[in-house]
Backbone as numpy.savetxt, mean C-alpha at the origin, in Angstrom:
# Nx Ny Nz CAx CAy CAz Cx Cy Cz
-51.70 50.93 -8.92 -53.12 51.08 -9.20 -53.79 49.73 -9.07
-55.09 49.39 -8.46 -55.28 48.98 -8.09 -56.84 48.27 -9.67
-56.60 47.34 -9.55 -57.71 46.57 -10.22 -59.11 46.69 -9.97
-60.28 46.42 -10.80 -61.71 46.50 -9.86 -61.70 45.20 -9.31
-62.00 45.55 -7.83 -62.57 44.64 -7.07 -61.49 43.72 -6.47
-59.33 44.35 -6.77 -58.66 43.90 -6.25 -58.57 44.74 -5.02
-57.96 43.88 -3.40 -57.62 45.13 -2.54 -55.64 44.56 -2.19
-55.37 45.29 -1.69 -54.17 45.09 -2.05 -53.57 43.54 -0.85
-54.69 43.24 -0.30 -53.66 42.00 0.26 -54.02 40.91 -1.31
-54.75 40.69 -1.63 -54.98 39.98 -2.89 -53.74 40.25 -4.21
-53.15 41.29 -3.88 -51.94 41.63 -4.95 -50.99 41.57 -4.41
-50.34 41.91 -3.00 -49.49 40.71 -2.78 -49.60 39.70 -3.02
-50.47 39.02 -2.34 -50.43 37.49 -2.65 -49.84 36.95 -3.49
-50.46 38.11 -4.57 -50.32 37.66 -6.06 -48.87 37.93 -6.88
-48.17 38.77 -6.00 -46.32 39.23 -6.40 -46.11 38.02 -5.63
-46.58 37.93 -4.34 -45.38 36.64 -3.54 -45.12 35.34 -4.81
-46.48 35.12 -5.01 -46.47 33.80 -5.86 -45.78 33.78 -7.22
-46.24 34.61 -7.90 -44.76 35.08 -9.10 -43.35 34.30 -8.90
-43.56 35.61 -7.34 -41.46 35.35 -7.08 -41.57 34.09 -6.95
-42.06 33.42 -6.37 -41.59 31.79 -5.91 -41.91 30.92 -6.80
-42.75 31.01 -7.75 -42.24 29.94 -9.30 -41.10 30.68 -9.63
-40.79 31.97 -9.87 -39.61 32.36 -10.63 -38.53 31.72 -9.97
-38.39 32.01 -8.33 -37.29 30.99 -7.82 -37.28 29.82 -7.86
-38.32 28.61 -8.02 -38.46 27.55 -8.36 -38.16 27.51 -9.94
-38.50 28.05 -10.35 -38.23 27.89 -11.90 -36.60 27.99 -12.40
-35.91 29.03 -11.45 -34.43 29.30 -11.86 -33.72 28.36 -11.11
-34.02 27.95 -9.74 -33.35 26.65 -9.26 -33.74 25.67 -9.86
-34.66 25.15 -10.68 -34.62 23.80 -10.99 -33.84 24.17 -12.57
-33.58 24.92 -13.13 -33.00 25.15 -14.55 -31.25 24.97 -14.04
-30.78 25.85 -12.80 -29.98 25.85 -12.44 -29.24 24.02 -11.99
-30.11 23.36 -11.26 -29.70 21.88 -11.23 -29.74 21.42 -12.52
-30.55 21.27 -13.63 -30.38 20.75 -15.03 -29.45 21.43 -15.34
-28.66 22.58 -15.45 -27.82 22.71 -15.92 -26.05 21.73 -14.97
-26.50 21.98 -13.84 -25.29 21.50 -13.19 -24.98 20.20 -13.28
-26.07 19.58 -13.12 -26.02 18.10 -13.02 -25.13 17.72 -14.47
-25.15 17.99 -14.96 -23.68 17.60 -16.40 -22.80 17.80 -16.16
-22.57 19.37 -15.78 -21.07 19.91 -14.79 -20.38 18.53 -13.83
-21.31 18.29 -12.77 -20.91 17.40 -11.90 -20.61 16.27 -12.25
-21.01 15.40 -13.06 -20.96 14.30 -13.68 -19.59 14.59 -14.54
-19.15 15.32 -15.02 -17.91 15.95 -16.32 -17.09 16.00 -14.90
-17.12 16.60 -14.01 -15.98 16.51 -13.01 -16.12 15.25 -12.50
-16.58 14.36 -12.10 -16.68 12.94 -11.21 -15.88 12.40 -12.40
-16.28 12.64 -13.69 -15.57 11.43 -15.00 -13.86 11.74 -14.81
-13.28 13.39 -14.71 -12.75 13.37 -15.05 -12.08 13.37 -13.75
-12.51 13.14 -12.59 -11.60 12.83 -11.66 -10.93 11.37 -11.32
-12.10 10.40 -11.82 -11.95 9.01 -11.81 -10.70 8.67 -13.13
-10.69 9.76 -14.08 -9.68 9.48 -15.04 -8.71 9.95 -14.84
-8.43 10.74 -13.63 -7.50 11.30 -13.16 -6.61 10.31 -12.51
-7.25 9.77 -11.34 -7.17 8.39 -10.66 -6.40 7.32 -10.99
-7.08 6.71 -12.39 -6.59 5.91 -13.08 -5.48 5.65 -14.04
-5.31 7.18 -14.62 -4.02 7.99 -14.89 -3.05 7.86 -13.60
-3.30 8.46 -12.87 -2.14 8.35 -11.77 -1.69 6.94 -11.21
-2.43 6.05 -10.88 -2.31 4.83 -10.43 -1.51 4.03 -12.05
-2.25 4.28 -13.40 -1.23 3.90 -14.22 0.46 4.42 -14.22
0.79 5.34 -14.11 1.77 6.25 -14.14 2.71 5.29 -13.02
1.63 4.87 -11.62 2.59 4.28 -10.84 2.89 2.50 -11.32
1.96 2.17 -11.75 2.39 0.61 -12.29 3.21 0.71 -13.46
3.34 1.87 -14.13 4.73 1.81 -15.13 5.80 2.09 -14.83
5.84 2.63 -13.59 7.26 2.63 -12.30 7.79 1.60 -12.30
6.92 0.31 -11.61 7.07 -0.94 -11.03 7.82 -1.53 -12.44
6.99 -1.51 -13.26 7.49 -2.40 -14.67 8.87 -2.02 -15.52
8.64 -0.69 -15.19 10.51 -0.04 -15.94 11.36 -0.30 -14.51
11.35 -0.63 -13.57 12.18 -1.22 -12.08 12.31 -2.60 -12.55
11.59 -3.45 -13.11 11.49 -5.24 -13.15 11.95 -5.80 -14.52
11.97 -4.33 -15.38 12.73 -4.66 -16.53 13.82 -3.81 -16.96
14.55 -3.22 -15.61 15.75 -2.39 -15.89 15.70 -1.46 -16.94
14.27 -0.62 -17.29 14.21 0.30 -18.45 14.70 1.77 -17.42
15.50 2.54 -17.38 16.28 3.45 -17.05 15.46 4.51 -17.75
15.48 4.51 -18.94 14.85 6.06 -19.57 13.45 5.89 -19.01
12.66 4.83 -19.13 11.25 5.22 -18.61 11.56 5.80 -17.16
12.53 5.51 -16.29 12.25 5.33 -15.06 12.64 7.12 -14.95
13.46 7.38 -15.82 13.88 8.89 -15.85 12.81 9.75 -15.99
12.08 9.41 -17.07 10.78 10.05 -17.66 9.85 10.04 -16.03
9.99 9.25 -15.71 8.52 9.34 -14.61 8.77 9.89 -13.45
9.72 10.11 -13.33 10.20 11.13 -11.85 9.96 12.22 -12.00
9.84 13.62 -11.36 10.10 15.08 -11.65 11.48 15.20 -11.19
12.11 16.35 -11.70 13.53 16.62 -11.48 14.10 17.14 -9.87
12.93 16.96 -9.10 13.15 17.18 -7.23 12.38 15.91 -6.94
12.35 14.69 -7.25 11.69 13.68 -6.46 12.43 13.20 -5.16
11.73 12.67 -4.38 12.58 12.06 -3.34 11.85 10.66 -3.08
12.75 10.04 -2.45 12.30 8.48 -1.71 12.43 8.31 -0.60
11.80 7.04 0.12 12.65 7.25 1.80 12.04 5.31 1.34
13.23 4.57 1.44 13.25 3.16 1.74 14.51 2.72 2.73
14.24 2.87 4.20 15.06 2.44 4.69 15.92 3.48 5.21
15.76 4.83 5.23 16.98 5.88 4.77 15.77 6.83 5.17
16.34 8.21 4.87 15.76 9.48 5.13 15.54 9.99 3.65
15.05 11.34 3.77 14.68 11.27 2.30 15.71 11.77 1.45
15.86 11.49 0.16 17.03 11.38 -0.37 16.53 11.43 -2.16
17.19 12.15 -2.93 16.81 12.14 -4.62 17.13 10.33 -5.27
16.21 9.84 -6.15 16.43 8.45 -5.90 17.71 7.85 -7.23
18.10 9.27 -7.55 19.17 8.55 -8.07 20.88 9.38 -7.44
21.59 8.48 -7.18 21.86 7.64 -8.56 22.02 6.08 -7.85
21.09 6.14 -6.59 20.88 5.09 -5.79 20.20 3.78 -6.73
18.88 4.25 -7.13 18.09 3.72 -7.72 18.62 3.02 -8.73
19.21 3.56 -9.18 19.54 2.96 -10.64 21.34 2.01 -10.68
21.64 2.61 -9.36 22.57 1.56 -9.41 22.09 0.12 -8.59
21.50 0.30 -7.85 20.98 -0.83 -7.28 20.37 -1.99 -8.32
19.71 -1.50 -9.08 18.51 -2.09 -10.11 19.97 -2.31 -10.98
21.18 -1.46 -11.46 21.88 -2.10 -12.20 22.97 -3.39 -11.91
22.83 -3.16 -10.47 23.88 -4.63 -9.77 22.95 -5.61 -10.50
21.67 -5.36 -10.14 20.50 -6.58 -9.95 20.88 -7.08 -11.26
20.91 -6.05 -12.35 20.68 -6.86 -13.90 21.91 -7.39 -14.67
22.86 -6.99 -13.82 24.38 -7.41 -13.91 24.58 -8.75 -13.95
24.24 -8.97 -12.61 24.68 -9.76 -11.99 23.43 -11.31 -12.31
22.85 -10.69 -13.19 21.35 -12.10 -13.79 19.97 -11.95 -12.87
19.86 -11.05 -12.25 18.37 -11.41 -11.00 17.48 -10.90 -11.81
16.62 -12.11 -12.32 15.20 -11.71 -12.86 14.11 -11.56 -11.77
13.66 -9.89 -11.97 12.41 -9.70 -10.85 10.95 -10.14 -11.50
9.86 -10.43 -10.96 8.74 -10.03 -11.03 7.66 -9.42 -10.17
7.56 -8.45 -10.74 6.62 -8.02 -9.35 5.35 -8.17 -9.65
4.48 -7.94 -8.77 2.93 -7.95 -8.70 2.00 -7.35 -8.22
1.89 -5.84 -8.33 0.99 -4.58 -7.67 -0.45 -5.33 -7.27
-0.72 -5.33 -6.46 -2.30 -4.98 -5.98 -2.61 -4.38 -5.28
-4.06 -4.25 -5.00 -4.78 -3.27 -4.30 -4.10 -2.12 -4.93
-4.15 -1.76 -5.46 -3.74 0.16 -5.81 -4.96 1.21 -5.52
-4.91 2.17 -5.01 -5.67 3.02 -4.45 -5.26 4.61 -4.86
-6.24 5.73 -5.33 -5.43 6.90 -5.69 -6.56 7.50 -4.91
-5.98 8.76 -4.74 -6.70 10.09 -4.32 -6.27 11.20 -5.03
-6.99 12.05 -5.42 -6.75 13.24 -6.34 -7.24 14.61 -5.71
-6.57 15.91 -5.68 -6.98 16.40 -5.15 -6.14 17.50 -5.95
-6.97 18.08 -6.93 -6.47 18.99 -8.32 -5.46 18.47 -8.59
-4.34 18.85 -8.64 -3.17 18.54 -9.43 -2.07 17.84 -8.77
-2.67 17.26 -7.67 -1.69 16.08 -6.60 -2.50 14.72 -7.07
-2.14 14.04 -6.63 -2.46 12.39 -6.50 -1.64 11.93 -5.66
-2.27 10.71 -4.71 -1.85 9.83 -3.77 -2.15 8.62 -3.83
-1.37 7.74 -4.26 -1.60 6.11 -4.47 -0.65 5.39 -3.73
-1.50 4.50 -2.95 -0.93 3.48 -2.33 -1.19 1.88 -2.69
0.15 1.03 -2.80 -0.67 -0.11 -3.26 0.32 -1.45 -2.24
0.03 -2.48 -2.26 1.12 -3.74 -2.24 1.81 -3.98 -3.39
3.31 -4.42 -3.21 3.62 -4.91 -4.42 4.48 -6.24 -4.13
3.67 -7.09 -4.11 4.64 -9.07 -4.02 5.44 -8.79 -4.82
6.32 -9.74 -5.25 7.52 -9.66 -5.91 8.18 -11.12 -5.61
8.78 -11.56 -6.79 9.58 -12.80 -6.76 10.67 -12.53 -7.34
11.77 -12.76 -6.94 13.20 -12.50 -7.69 13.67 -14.04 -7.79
14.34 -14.32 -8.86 14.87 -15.24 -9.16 16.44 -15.01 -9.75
17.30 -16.30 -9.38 18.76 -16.71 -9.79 18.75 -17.62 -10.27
19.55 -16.84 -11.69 20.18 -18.08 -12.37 21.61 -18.04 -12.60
22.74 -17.80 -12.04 23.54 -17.67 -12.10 24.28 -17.88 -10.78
25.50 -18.01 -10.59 26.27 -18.14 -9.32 26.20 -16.34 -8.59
26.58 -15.36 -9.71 26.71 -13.72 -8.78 24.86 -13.60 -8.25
24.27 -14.03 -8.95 22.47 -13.68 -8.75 22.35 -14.55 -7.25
22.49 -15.43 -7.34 22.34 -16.73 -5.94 23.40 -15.73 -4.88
24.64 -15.94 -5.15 24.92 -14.59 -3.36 24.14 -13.62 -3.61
23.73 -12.96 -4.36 23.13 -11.70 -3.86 21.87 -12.13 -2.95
20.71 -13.18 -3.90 19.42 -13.53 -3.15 19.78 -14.25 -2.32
21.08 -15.02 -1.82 20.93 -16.28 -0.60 20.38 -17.17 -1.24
20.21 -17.44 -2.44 19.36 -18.75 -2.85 18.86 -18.54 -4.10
18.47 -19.22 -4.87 17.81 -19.69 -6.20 16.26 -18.47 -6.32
15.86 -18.45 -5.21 14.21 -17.81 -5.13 14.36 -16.52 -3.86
14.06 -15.46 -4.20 13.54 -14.64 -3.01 12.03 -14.62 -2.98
11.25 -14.59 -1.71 10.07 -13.45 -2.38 10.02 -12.26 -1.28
9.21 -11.13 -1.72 9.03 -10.11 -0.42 7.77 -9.20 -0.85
7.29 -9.11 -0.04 6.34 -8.06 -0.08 6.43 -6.57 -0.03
5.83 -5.53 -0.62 6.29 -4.01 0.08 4.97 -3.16 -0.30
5.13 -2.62 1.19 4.00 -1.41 0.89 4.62 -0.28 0.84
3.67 0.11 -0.64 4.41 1.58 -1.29 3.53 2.60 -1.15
3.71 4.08 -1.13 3.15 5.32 -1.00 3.57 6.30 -1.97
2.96 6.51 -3.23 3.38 7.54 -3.83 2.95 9.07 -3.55
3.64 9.94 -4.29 2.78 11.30 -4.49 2.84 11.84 -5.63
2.56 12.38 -6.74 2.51 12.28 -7.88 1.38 13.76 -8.25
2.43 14.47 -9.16 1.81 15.58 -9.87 1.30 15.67 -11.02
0.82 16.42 -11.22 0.26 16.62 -13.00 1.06 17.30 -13.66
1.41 16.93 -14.69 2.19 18.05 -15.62 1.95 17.98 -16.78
2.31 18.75 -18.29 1.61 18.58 -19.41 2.44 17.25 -19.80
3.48 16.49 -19.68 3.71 15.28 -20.09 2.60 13.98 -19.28
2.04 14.91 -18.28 1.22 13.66 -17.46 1.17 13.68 -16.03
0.73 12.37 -15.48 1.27 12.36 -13.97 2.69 11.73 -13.28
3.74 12.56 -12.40 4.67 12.28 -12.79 5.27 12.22 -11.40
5.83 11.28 -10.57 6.18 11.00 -9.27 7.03 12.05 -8.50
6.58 12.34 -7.30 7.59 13.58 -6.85 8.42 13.17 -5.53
7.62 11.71 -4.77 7.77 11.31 -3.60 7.42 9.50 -3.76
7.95 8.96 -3.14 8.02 7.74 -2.90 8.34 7.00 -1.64
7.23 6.03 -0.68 8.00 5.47 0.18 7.79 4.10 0.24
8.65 3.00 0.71 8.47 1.88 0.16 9.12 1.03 1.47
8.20 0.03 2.42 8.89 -0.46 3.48 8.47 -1.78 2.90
9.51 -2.78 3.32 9.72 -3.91 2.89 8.78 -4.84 4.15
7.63 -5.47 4.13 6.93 -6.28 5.04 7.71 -7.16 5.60
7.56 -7.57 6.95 7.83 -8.96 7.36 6.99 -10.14 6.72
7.64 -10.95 6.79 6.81 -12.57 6.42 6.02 -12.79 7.81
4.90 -12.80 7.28 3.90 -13.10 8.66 4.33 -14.84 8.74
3.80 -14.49 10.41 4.20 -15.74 11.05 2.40 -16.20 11.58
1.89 -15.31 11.77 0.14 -15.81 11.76 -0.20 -15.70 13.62
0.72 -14.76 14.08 0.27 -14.83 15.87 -0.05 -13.28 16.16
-0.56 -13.44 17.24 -0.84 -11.94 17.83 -0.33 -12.18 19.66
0.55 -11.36 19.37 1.37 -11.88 20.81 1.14 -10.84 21.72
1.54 -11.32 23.40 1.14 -10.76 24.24 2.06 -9.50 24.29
2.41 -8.59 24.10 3.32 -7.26 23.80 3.66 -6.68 25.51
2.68 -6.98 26.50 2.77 -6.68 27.97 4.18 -7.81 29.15
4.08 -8.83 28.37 5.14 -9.89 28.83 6.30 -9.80 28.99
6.66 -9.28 30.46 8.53 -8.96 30.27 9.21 -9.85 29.98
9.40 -10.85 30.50 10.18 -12.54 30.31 9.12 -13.46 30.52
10.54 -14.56 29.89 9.75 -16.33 30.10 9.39 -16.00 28.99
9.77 -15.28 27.69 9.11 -15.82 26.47 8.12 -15.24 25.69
7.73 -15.15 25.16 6.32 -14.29 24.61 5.30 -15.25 24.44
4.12 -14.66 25.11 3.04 -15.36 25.33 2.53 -15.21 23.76
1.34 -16.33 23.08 0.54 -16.31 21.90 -1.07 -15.95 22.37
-1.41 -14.56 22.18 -2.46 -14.33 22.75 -3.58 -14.29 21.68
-3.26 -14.79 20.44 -4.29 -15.09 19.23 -3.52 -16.25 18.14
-4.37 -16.99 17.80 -3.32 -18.21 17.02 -4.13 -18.41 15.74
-4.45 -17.49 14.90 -5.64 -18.55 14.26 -5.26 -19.62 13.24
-6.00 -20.31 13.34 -6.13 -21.77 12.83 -5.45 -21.80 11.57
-5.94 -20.85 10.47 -5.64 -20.61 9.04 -4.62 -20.17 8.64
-3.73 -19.90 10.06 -2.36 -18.92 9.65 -1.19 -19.48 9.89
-0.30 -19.47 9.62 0.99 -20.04 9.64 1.34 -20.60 10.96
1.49 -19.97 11.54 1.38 -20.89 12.84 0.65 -21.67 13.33
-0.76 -21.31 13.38 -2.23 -22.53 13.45 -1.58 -23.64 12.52
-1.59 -23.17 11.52 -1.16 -24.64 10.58 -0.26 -25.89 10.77
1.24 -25.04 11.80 2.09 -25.64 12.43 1.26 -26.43 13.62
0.39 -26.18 14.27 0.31 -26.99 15.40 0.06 -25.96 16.38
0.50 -24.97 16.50 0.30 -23.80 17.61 -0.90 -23.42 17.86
-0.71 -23.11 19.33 -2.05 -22.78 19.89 -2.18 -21.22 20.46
-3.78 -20.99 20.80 -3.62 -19.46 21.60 -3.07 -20.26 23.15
-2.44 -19.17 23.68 -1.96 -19.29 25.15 -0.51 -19.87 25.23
-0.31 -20.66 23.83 1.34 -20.91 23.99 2.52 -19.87 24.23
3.31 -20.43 24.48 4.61 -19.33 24.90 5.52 -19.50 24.00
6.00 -18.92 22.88 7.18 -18.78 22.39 8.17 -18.69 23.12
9.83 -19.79 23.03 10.51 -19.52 23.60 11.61 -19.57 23.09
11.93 -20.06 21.51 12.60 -20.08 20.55 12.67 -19.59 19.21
12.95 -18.86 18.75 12.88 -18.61 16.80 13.92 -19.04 15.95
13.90 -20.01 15.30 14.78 -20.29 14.47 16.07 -20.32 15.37
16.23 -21.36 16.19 16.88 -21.76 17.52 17.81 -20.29 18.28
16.83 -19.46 18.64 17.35 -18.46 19.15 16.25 -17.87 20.43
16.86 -17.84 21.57 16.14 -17.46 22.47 15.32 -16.34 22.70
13.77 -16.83 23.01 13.13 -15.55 23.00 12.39 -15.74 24.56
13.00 -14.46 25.05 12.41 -13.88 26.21 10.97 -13.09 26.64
11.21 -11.99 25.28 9.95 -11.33 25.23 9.54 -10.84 23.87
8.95 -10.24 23.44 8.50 -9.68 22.50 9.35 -8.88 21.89
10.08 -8.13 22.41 11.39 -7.65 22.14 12.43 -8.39 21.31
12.73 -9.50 21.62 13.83 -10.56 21.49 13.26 -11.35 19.75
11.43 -11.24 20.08 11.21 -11.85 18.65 11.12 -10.44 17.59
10.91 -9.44 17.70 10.54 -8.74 16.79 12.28 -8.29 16.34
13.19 -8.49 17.01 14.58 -8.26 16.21 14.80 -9.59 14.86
13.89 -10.78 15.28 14.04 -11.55 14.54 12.85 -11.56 12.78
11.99 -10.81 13.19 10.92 -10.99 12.34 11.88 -10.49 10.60
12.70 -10.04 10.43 13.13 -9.62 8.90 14.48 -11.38 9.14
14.28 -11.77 9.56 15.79 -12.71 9.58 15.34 -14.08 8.55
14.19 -14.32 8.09 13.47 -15.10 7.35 12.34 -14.31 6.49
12.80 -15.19 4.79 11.26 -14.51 3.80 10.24 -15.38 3.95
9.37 -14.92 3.24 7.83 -15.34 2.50 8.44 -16.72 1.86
7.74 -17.91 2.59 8.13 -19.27 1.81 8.96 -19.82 2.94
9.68 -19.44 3.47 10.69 -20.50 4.30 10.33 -20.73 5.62
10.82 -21.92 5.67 10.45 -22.42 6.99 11.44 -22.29 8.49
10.77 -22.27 9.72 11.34 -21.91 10.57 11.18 -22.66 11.84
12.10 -23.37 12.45 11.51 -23.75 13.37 11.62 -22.99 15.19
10.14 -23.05 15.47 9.92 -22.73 16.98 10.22 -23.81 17.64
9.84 -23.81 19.01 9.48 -23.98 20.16 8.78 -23.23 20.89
7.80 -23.52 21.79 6.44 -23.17 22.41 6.47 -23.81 23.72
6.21 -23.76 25.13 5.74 -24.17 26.01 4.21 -23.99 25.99
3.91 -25.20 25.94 2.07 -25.43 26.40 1.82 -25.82 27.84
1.74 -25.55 28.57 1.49 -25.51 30.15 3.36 -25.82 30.48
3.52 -27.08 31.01 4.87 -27.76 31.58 5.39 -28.38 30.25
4.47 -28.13 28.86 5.33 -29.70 28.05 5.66 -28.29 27.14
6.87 -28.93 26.58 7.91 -28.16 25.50 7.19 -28.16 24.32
7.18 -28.14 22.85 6.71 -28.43 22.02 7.52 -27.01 20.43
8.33 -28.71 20.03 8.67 -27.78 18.86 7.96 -28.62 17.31
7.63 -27.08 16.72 7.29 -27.17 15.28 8.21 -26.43 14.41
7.73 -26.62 13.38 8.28 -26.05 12.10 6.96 -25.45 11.18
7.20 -23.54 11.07 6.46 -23.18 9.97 7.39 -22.38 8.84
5.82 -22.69 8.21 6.17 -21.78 6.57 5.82 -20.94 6.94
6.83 -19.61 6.90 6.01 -18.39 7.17 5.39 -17.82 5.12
4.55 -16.62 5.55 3.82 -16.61 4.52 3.87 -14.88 3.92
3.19 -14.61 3.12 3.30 -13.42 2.72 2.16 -12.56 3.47
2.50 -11.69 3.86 1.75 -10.39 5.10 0.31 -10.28 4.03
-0.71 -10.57 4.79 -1.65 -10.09 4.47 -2.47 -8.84 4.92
C-alpha cells in the first residue's frame, strides 16, 4: 500500500537504502568484532614461534652440557636426523657420540644465531646457525679435536610438533660449513688451476694479498688444477687456521698464507 503522494519508484528507493546501511552496518560490526580475533591469532602465532625456536635452543644446550634426559624429553618417540648419513632415529648415535665427547674432557660451547620459525598449526620449522667452540683439556680431548681448540660452524633445520608437553622435535638436519676462504672462483676452468673470479678485499683471502683474476694453483701445498681438486680440499682445514696458497698473477708465482674464517 502505497503512501499519499508516494509512487512506487520513491519506495524502492527507499527499501534499496535500508538494505545498504543494514549491510554497511553488519559489515562494519562484523570487522569490530574480528579485528580482536585476528590480533588473538597473530599473538598467538608469534608465541607459537618463539615456543618452538625456544624448544630448539634447549636442544643445543642439553647437547653442550651432556644433559641426556632433557635431550630425551625433546625428541618425539619417531624422530629422525640426517648429519652426514641418511635418515636415521638419533639415538643411540646421538648420545653416544656426545658421551665419547664428555668422557674423554671436550668442553663444547655453542652459539645459535639467526634462528628463524615458521608455524603452520601444529608443525613448526626453524632454521638457525650454530658456531661452536670445542675445547681440550686433556691428552684423550686433544686426539679427538687435533688440537687444544676446534671451531665449526653448522647449519641446522628443524621440524618440530606440538604436543600437550609442548613443542617437541620430530626431524633434524645439520651440515657442518666449510671455513670460508673469501673467493668466488671460476667453476667453468678445466685446468691450469682455478681461476679467482671475485676476491673481496674484506675476506680472507683479500686480506692475504690475493687478487680478482689470480689463479690458484696450490692449497695447503697440494695441487690444484681445477675447481674440482680445491673443493675436495675445502673440509681439510677449520675456522681460525691458517693455510698456505699459491696463486699465479700473470707469469709471477705468488705465495701467501690465510686465516680462513667462519662462513658467513
Amino acid at each position: 500500500m502505497l503512501l499519499p503522494g508516494e509512487t512506487n519508484m520513491q519506495r524502492r528507493v527507499g527499501v534499496y537504502f535500508a538494505t545498504t546501511v543494514l549491510i554497511i552496518s553488519l559489515l562494519t560490526a562484523c570487522r569490530t568484532r574480528s579485528a580482536p580475533q585476528e590480533n588473538k591469532l597473530d599473538e598467538n602465532k608469534e608465541a607459537d614461534k618463539q615456543a618452538a625456536i625456544n624448544a630448539v635452543l634447549a636442544h643445543e644446550q642439553a647437547c653442550q652440557t651432556y644433559d641426556f634426559v632433557k635431550l630425551d624429553f625433546l625428541y618425539t618417540p619417531d624422530a629422525r636426523e640426517i648429519e652426514e648419513s641418511y635418515p636415521h632415529p638419533p639415538e643411540p648415535e646421538l648420545r653416544q657420540f656426545y658421551q665419547s665427547m664428555k668422557d674423554a674432557g671436550v668442553r663444547i660451547d655453542y652459539r645459535p644465531q639467526d634462528a628463524v620459525a615458521e608455524v603452520r598449526g601444529d608443525v613448526a620449522w626453524v632454521t638457525l646457525t650454530l658456531h661452536s667452540v670445542w675445547t681440550a683439556d686433556t691428552p684423550a680431548a686433544r686426539a679427538i679435536l687435533g688440537g687444544s681448540v676446534w671451531h665449526a660452524t653448522f647449519a641446522e633445520s628443524f621440524i618440530l610438533v606440538k604436543t600437550p608437553e609442548g613443542w617437541k622435535i620430530t626431524f633434524v638436519h645439520a651440515s657442518m660449513l666449510p671455513p670460508n676462504f673469501g673467493v668466488e672462483p671460476d667453476y667453468q676452468q678445466e685446468h691450469g688451476g682455478m681461476k679467482l673470479v671475485k676476491v673481496p678485499e674484506d675476506g680472507p683471502a683479500g686480506k692475504a694479498g690475493l687478487k680478482s683474476g689470480d689463479v690458484l694453483i696450490e692449497y695447503g701445498g697440494r695441487k690444484i688444477d681445477n675447481y674440482i681438486d680445491y673443493s675436495r680440499l675445502v673440509h681439510a682445514y677449520s675456522e681460525g687456521e691458517k693455510v698456505t696458497v699459491t696463486v699465479m698473477r700473470g707469469h709471477e708465482k705468488i705465495t701467501k698464507e690465510v686465516t680462513l674464517e667462519a662462513m658467513r
